[in-house]
Amino acid sequence: MKHTRLWLTAGFALLLSLGFFLTRSDAQPNTVKQIVPGVWFREGDIQHAGHCNNVIIEMKDHLIIVDANFPSGARLVLEDAKKVSSKPVKYVFDTHHHGDHAYGNPVWTKQGAITLGYVGVAEELKRYEPKRWQETAKTRKDVGELNLDQPEPPKQTFSKSPYLMNDGSRRVEFHFLGWAHTRGDGFVYLPKEKVLCSGDAAANGPFNYTADGNIGNWPKVMDKALKLDIEHVLPGHGGPGGKEILEGQRAFMTELHKAVEAAIRDGKKVDDVVKMDGTKLVSTSIRLPDNVHNWVGPSLPAQVRDAYQEIAQHKPVGDLPH
Ligand SMILES: [Zn+2]
Ligand SMILES: [Zn+2]
């Protein structure tokens, strides 16, 4: 009896770890998959190259690419785009200002494409650059070899959401739904095909970077996205899926905020909830419920610290000096 129970426990643990393993290993970096006719999802290799995902959208006589990626990622996307369509890339939409989504802009404009973003993307670049570009250029060959002092902002911006494109073959909507991952978060929505490209406002996996974000507002942005009629969600990192990605992303931010708020209410100091090793954050005492485990990973201590600062200082963490 005792042995049976022990075996059951071990078996259950094995299943759990297998489940964990499966969710983390179903990544298919550098593959291109058709989502609906004329819309392809390219999964970026975040682990080895730091690349984001991209979406290729075919219009009547041109292509729209979602996200510029890093320069090396931009070149891979360009090659793959040529394999699925002979049409030229006319627009590249930066979902936000981060290097893995926008530093490839000069590669695309050199090809004759027009880079496009919500006005908040250009404003975030002004806020954080050229410092980040110059730091990245020291460690990333693809950025360094461009020999530029600063990133290239999107050539075209819009401030009224949604911004529309419709050439008769397809209607494409560019939305700003509020501050979640950055102040510039842009979504691409195809109403007929029910496809939503979310950038990093929704990731499928433990990829959330919160330092430029607004953790308290994040779930509200997901609420707005979920009001759209959606079948396919194509996230900035992690594999494609459906609305469950937006719901899970919303639940993760809600649970993170709730758990940290409870710790603050219990009188915990920031050093009680996150542990440092030198200048590196190594662990956190905060535990989140199982339903959000897909979003929990090595960044949790940093996310907890960011949530702590945001709640304690009554300001979006991205508004605090960093
Ligand atoms: Zn990213
Ligand atoms: Zn990002």
Short mmCIF file of C-alpha atoms and ligand atoms in Angstrom, two decimals:
data_model
loop_
_atom_site.label_atom_id
_atom_site.label_comp_id
_atom_site.label_asym_id
_atom_site.label_seq_id
_atom_site.Cartn_x
_atom_site.Cartn_y
_atom_site.Cartn_z
CA MET A 1 0.00 0.00 0.00
CA LYS A 2 2.71 2.33 1.06
CA HIS A 3 4.68 1.44 -2.04
CA THR A 4 1.68 1.99 -4.29
CA ARG A 5 1.15 5.43 -2.86
CA LEU A 6 4.82 6.24 -3.23
CA TRP A 7 4.73 5.08 -6.83
CA LEU A 8 1.60 7.14 -7.51
CA THR A 9 3.29 10.21 -6.04
CA ALA A 10 6.41 9.59 -8.10
CA GLY A 11 4.29 9.00 -11.20
CA PHE A 12 2.37 12.18 -10.61
CA ALA A 13 5.58 14.11 -10.13
CA LEU A 14 6.90 12.63 -13.35
CA LEU A 15 3.74 13.66 -15.21
CA LEU A 16 4.00 17.14 -13.78
CA SER A 17 7.62 17.49 -14.80
CA LEU A 18 6.81 16.05 -18.23
CA GLY A 19 4.02 18.60 -18.62
CA PHE A 20 6.46 21.31 -17.66
CA PHE A 21 9.02 19.91 -20.06
CA LEU A 22 6.51 19.73 -22.92
CA THR A 23 5.34 23.31 -22.53
CA ARG A 24 8.92 24.53 -22.52
CA SER A 25 10.24 22.34 -25.34
CA ASP A 26 7.49 22.75 -27.92
CA ALA A 27 9.35 25.79 -29.26
CA GLN A 28 9.99 25.64 -33.00
CA PRO A 29 12.54 28.40 -33.61
CA ASN A 30 13.23 29.48 -37.20
CA THR A 31 10.14 27.77 -38.60
CA VAL A 32 7.44 29.41 -40.70
CA LYS A 33 3.85 28.27 -40.36
CA GLN A 34 0.81 29.41 -42.30
CA ILE A 35 -1.91 30.51 -39.86
CA VAL A 36 -4.59 31.41 -42.44
CA PRO A 37 -4.13 31.86 -46.21
CA GLY A 38 -1.65 34.70 -46.75
CA VAL A 39 -0.65 35.05 -43.09
CA TRP A 40 2.48 33.30 -41.82
CA PHE A 41 3.95 33.09 -38.33
CA ARG A 42 7.73 32.86 -38.03
CA GLU A 43 8.98 31.76 -34.63
CA GLY A 44 12.17 33.58 -33.63
CA ASP A 45 15.06 31.90 -31.85
CA ILE A 46 14.96 33.74 -28.56
CA GLN A 47 17.20 31.26 -26.78
CA HIS A 48 20.25 31.44 -29.04
CA ALA A 49 19.81 34.69 -30.98
CA GLY A 50 17.45 36.80 -28.85
CA HIS A 51 15.09 37.07 -31.81
CA CYS A 52 11.39 37.88 -31.56
CA ASN A 53 8.62 36.24 -33.56
CA ASN A 54 7.48 37.77 -36.83
CA VAL A 55 4.29 37.70 -38.86
CA ILE A 56 4.20 37.99 -42.64
CA ILE A 57 0.94 39.38 -44.03
CA GLU A 58 0.29 39.22 -47.76
CA MET A 59 -1.62 42.09 -49.35
CA LYS A 60 -2.63 42.55 -53.01
CA ASP A 61 0.79 43.58 -54.24
CA HIS A 62 3.01 43.80 -51.19
CA LEU A 63 3.80 42.31 -47.80
CA ILE A 64 3.47 43.71 -44.28
CA ILE A 65 5.91 42.35 -41.70
CA VAL A 66 5.09 42.51 -38.01
CA ASP A 67 8.22 43.54 -36.09
CA ALA A 68 11.64 44.53 -37.42
CA ASN A 69 13.46 42.07 -35.11
CA PHE A 70 17.21 42.50 -34.47
CA PRO A 71 19.24 43.07 -37.68
CA SER A 72 20.23 39.38 -37.91
CA GLY A 73 16.60 38.37 -37.35
CA ALA A 74 15.43 40.85 -39.99
CA ARG A 75 17.65 39.16 -42.59
CA LEU A 76 16.26 35.71 -41.72
CA VAL A 77 12.69 36.99 -41.98
CA LEU A 78 13.43 38.62 -45.31
CA GLU A 79 14.79 35.32 -46.67
CA ASP A 80 11.76 33.40 -45.42
CA ALA A 81 9.33 36.02 -46.77
CA LYS A 82 10.82 35.46 -50.23
CA LYS A 83 10.10 31.74 -49.90
CA VAL A 84 6.38 32.26 -49.25
CA SER A 85 5.69 35.19 -51.58
CA SER A 86 7.37 37.03 -54.45
CA LYS A 87 5.77 40.33 -53.36
CA PRO A 88 8.01 43.04 -51.90
CA VAL A 89 7.93 44.07 -48.25
CA LYS A 90 6.30 47.49 -48.13
CA TYR A 91 5.59 47.98 -44.43
CA VAL A 92 7.31 46.78 -41.25
CA PHE A 93 5.36 47.41 -38.06
CA ASP A 94 7.30 47.86 -34.81
CA THR A 95 5.05 46.54 -32.02
CA HIS A 96 7.30 48.41 -29.54
CA HIS A 97 10.72 49.98 -29.12
CA HIS A 98 12.74 47.04 -27.69
CA GLY A 99 15.84 46.00 -29.59
CA ASP A 100 14.54 42.55 -30.49
CA HIS A 101 11.56 44.24 -32.19
CA ALA A 102 12.91 47.54 -33.56
CA TYR A 103 16.71 47.48 -33.93
CA GLY A 104 16.37 45.82 -37.34
CA ASN A 105 14.61 48.95 -38.74
CA PRO A 106 17.67 50.12 -40.78
CA VAL A 107 17.86 46.71 -42.50
CA TRP A 108 14.27 47.05 -43.70
CA THR A 109 14.41 50.71 -44.77
CA LYS A 110 17.53 49.93 -46.79
CA GLN A 111 15.39 47.38 -48.67
CA GLY A 112 12.91 50.16 -49.45
CA ALA A 113 10.34 49.26 -46.79
CA ILE A 114 8.50 51.82 -44.64
CA THR A 115 8.80 51.22 -40.90
CA LEU A 116 5.64 52.03 -38.96
CA GLY A 117 4.69 52.26 -35.30
CA TYR A 118 2.33 53.81 -32.79
CA VAL A 119 3.64 57.25 -31.79
CA GLY A 120 4.47 55.80 -28.35
CA VAL A 121 7.23 53.71 -29.96
CA ALA A 122 9.07 56.84 -31.13
CA GLU A 123 8.52 58.46 -27.72
CA GLU A 124 9.93 55.43 -25.88
CA LEU A 125 12.99 55.50 -28.16
CA LYS A 126 13.54 59.16 -27.20
CA ARG A 127 13.20 58.24 -23.54
CA TYR A 128 15.62 55.29 -23.42
CA GLU A 129 17.99 55.79 -26.33
CA PRO A 130 20.73 55.97 -27.53
CA LYS A 131 22.03 54.40 -24.30
CA ARG A 132 20.53 50.96 -24.86
CA TRP A 133 21.58 50.86 -28.51
CA GLN A 134 25.17 51.74 -27.63
CA GLU A 135 25.30 49.10 -24.89
CA THR A 136 23.80 46.48 -27.20
CA ALA A 137 26.24 47.38 -30.00
CA LYS A 138 29.11 46.30 -27.71
CA THR A 139 27.75 42.78 -27.27
CA ARG A 140 25.73 42.09 -30.44
CA LYS A 141 27.70 41.88 -33.66
CA ASP A 142 24.62 42.45 -35.85
CA VAL A 143 23.89 45.77 -34.10
CA GLY A 144 27.55 46.85 -33.82
CA GLU A 145 28.36 46.26 -37.48
CA LEU A 146 25.64 48.68 -38.60
CA ASN A 147 27.98 51.43 -37.31
CA LEU A 148 25.16 53.67 -36.17
CA ASP A 149 25.09 55.76 -32.97
CA GLN A 150 21.42 55.21 -32.32
CA PRO A 151 18.41 53.16 -33.36
CA GLU A 152 16.31 54.23 -36.31
CA PRO A 153 12.80 55.23 -35.20
CA PRO A 154 9.81 54.13 -37.29
CA LYS A 155 9.62 56.36 -40.39
CA GLN A 156 5.85 56.65 -40.08
CA THR A 157 3.82 56.91 -36.86
CA PHE A 158 0.14 57.16 -36.03
CA SER A 159 -1.53 58.54 -32.92
CA LYS A 160 -5.19 57.72 -33.55
CA SER A 161 -6.04 54.07 -32.87
CA PRO A 162 -6.87 52.03 -34.84
CA TYR A 163 -4.85 53.01 -37.88
CA LEU A 164 -6.26 51.23 -40.92
CA MET A 165 -4.87 49.73 -44.10
CA ASN A 166 -7.16 48.23 -46.70
CA ASP A 167 -6.14 47.58 -50.28
CA GLY A 168 -9.27 45.64 -51.15
CA SER A 169 -7.60 42.28 -50.56
CA ARG A 170 -7.39 42.54 -46.80
CA ARG A 171 -8.22 44.91 -43.93
CA VAL A 172 -5.42 45.42 -41.42
CA GLU A 173 -5.94 47.37 -38.18
CA PHE A 174 -3.12 48.71 -36.01
CA HIS A 175 -4.30 49.22 -32.44
CA PHE A 176 -2.97 50.90 -29.32
CA LEU A 177 -4.87 49.58 -26.31
CA GLY A 178 -2.95 51.18 -23.45
CA TRP A 179 0.29 50.74 -21.55
CA ALA A 180 1.15 47.12 -20.72
CA HIS A 181 4.69 46.01 -21.73
CA THR A 182 5.71 49.53 -22.92
CA ARG A 183 4.03 52.87 -23.53
CA GLY A 184 4.11 52.12 -27.25
CA ASP A 185 2.50 48.65 -27.42
CA GLY A 186 0.93 48.15 -30.82
CA PHE A 187 -1.31 45.26 -31.89
CA VAL A 188 -2.05 44.15 -35.45
CA TYR A 189 -5.56 42.84 -35.94
CA LEU A 190 -7.05 41.19 -39.01
CA PRO A 191 -10.82 41.29 -38.36
CA LYS A 192 -11.88 38.99 -41.20
CA GLU A 193 -9.24 36.36 -40.43
CA LYS A 194 -9.65 36.87 -36.64
CA VAL A 195 -5.90 37.08 -36.16
CA LEU A 196 -4.27 39.23 -33.45
CA CYS A 197 -0.51 39.89 -33.36
CA SER A 198 0.23 41.01 -29.81
CA GLY A 199 3.94 41.86 -29.68
CA ASP A 200 5.27 41.42 -26.14
CA ALA A 201 2.05 42.67 -24.55
CA ALA A 202 1.19 38.96 -24.61
CA ALA A 203 3.85 36.27 -24.65
CA ASN A 204 3.31 32.52 -24.69
CA GLY A 205 5.80 31.47 -22.02
CA PRO A 206 8.05 32.97 -19.32
CA PHE A 207 9.20 35.91 -21.45
CA ASN A 208 7.69 38.96 -19.76
CA TYR A 209 10.08 41.86 -19.28
CA THR A 210 8.37 44.25 -16.89
CA ALA A 211 10.90 47.08 -16.29
CA ASP A 212 9.36 49.43 -18.91
CA GLY A 213 5.87 48.25 -18.12
CA ASN A 214 2.72 49.04 -16.21
CA ILE A 215 1.89 45.86 -14.33
CA GLY A 216 -1.32 47.22 -12.78
CA ASN A 217 -2.69 48.31 -16.16
CA TRP A 218 -1.55 45.21 -18.07
CA PRO A 219 -4.70 43.12 -17.37
CA LYS A 220 -6.88 46.03 -18.60
CA VAL A 221 -5.02 46.03 -21.92
CA MET A 222 -5.67 42.28 -22.21
CA ASP A 223 -9.38 42.93 -21.41
CA LYS A 224 -9.54 45.32 -24.36
CA ALA A 225 -7.75 42.89 -26.68
CA LEU A 226 -10.14 40.12 -25.61
CA LYS A 227 -13.11 42.23 -26.74
CA LEU A 228 -11.94 41.71 -30.33
CA ASP A 229 -13.25 38.69 -32.23
CA ILE A 230 -10.15 36.46 -32.18
CA GLU A 231 -9.29 32.92 -33.24
CA HIS A 232 -5.51 33.17 -33.53
CA VAL A 233 -3.09 34.96 -31.21
CA LEU A 234 0.44 35.40 -32.56
CA PRO A 235 2.60 36.52 -29.64
CA GLY A 236 5.95 38.35 -29.61
CA HIS A 237 7.66 35.32 -28.03
CA GLY A 238 6.62 31.67 -27.68
CA GLY A 239 4.39 29.63 -29.94
CA PRO A 240 1.12 30.67 -31.57
CA GLY A 241 -2.26 29.84 -30.06
CA GLY A 242 -5.71 31.22 -29.35
CA LYS A 243 -7.33 33.55 -26.84
CA GLU A 244 -5.94 31.45 -23.98
CA ILE A 245 -2.61 33.27 -24.48
CA LEU A 246 -4.27 36.63 -23.71
CA GLU A 247 -6.23 35.14 -20.81
CA GLY A 248 -3.12 33.50 -19.36
CA GLN A 249 -1.07 36.66 -19.78
CA ARG A 250 -3.82 38.61 -18.00
CA ALA A 251 -4.00 36.05 -15.19
CA PHE A 252 -0.21 36.09 -14.72
CA MET A 253 -0.09 39.88 -14.28
CA THR A 254 -3.17 39.83 -12.03
CA GLU A 255 -1.71 37.09 -9.80
CA LEU A 256 1.73 38.74 -9.68
CA HIS A 257 0.18 42.05 -8.61
CA LYS A 258 -2.08 40.34 -6.07
CA ALA A 259 0.70 38.27 -4.47
CA VAL A 260 3.10 41.20 -4.16
CA GLU A 261 0.36 43.48 -2.84
CA ALA A 262 -0.44 40.89 -0.15
CA ALA A 263 3.26 40.70 0.83
CA ILE A 264 3.41 44.50 1.16
CA ARG A 265 0.25 44.47 3.26
CA ASP A 266 1.94 41.88 5.52
CA GLY A 267 4.75 44.37 6.09
CA LYS A 268 7.33 42.59 3.93
CA LYS A 269 10.25 44.67 2.69
CA VAL A 270 11.56 44.24 -0.84
CA ASP A 271 14.55 42.28 0.52
CA ASP A 272 12.13 39.84 2.13
CA VAL A 273 10.54 38.95 -1.21
CA VAL A 274 13.58 38.96 -3.55
CA LYS A 275 17.08 37.74 -2.82
CA MET A 276 20.19 39.20 -4.43
CA ASP A 277 23.57 37.65 -5.10
CA GLY A 278 25.79 40.69 -5.52
CA THR A 279 23.87 42.81 -8.00
CA LYS A 280 22.02 39.83 -9.48
CA LEU A 281 18.48 38.93 -8.46
CA VAL A 282 18.45 35.20 -7.82
CA SER A 283 15.24 34.14 -6.14
CA THR A 284 11.90 35.18 -4.78
CA SER A 285 9.71 33.96 -1.95
CA ILE A 286 6.60 34.82 -3.97
CA ARG A 287 4.73 31.80 -5.34
CA LEU A 288 2.10 32.09 -8.04
CA PRO A 289 -0.79 29.68 -8.64
CA ASP A 290 -0.45 26.72 -11.02
CA ASN A 291 -2.77 28.13 -13.67
CA VAL A 292 -0.13 30.72 -14.61
CA HIS A 293 2.90 28.38 -14.52
CA ASN A 294 3.40 28.80 -18.31
CA TRP A 295 4.42 32.42 -17.63
CA VAL A 296 6.64 31.74 -14.60
CA GLY A 297 10.36 31.35 -15.23
CA PRO A 298 13.80 32.80 -14.47
CA SER A 299 12.51 36.40 -14.69
CA LEU A 300 10.10 36.00 -11.77
CA PRO A 301 12.42 37.66 -9.18
CA ALA A 302 12.78 40.72 -11.45
CA GLN A 303 9.03 40.79 -12.10
CA VAL A 304 8.37 40.60 -8.35
CA ARG A 305 10.80 43.46 -7.66
CA ASP A 306 9.17 45.55 -10.41
CA ALA A 307 5.68 44.85 -9.06
CA TYR A 308 6.89 45.71 -5.54
CA GLN A 309 8.28 49.10 -6.64
CA GLU A 310 5.18 49.87 -8.67
CA ILE A 311 2.80 49.17 -5.78
CA ALA A 312 4.97 50.74 -3.05
CA GLN A 313 5.61 53.93 -5.03
CA HIS A 314 2.11 54.21 -6.55
CA LYS A 315 3.51 54.65 -10.05
CA PRO A 316 3.83 52.37 -13.08
CA VAL A 317 7.23 50.68 -12.75
CA GLY A 318 8.18 52.02 -16.18
CA ASP A 319 7.72 55.55 -14.79
CA LEU A 320 10.29 54.96 -12.03
CA PRO A 321 13.97 55.70 -12.73
CA HIS A 322 15.60 52.66 -14.36
ZN ZN B 1 10.60 40.87 -27.24
ZN ZN B 2 9.75 43.73 -25.45
#
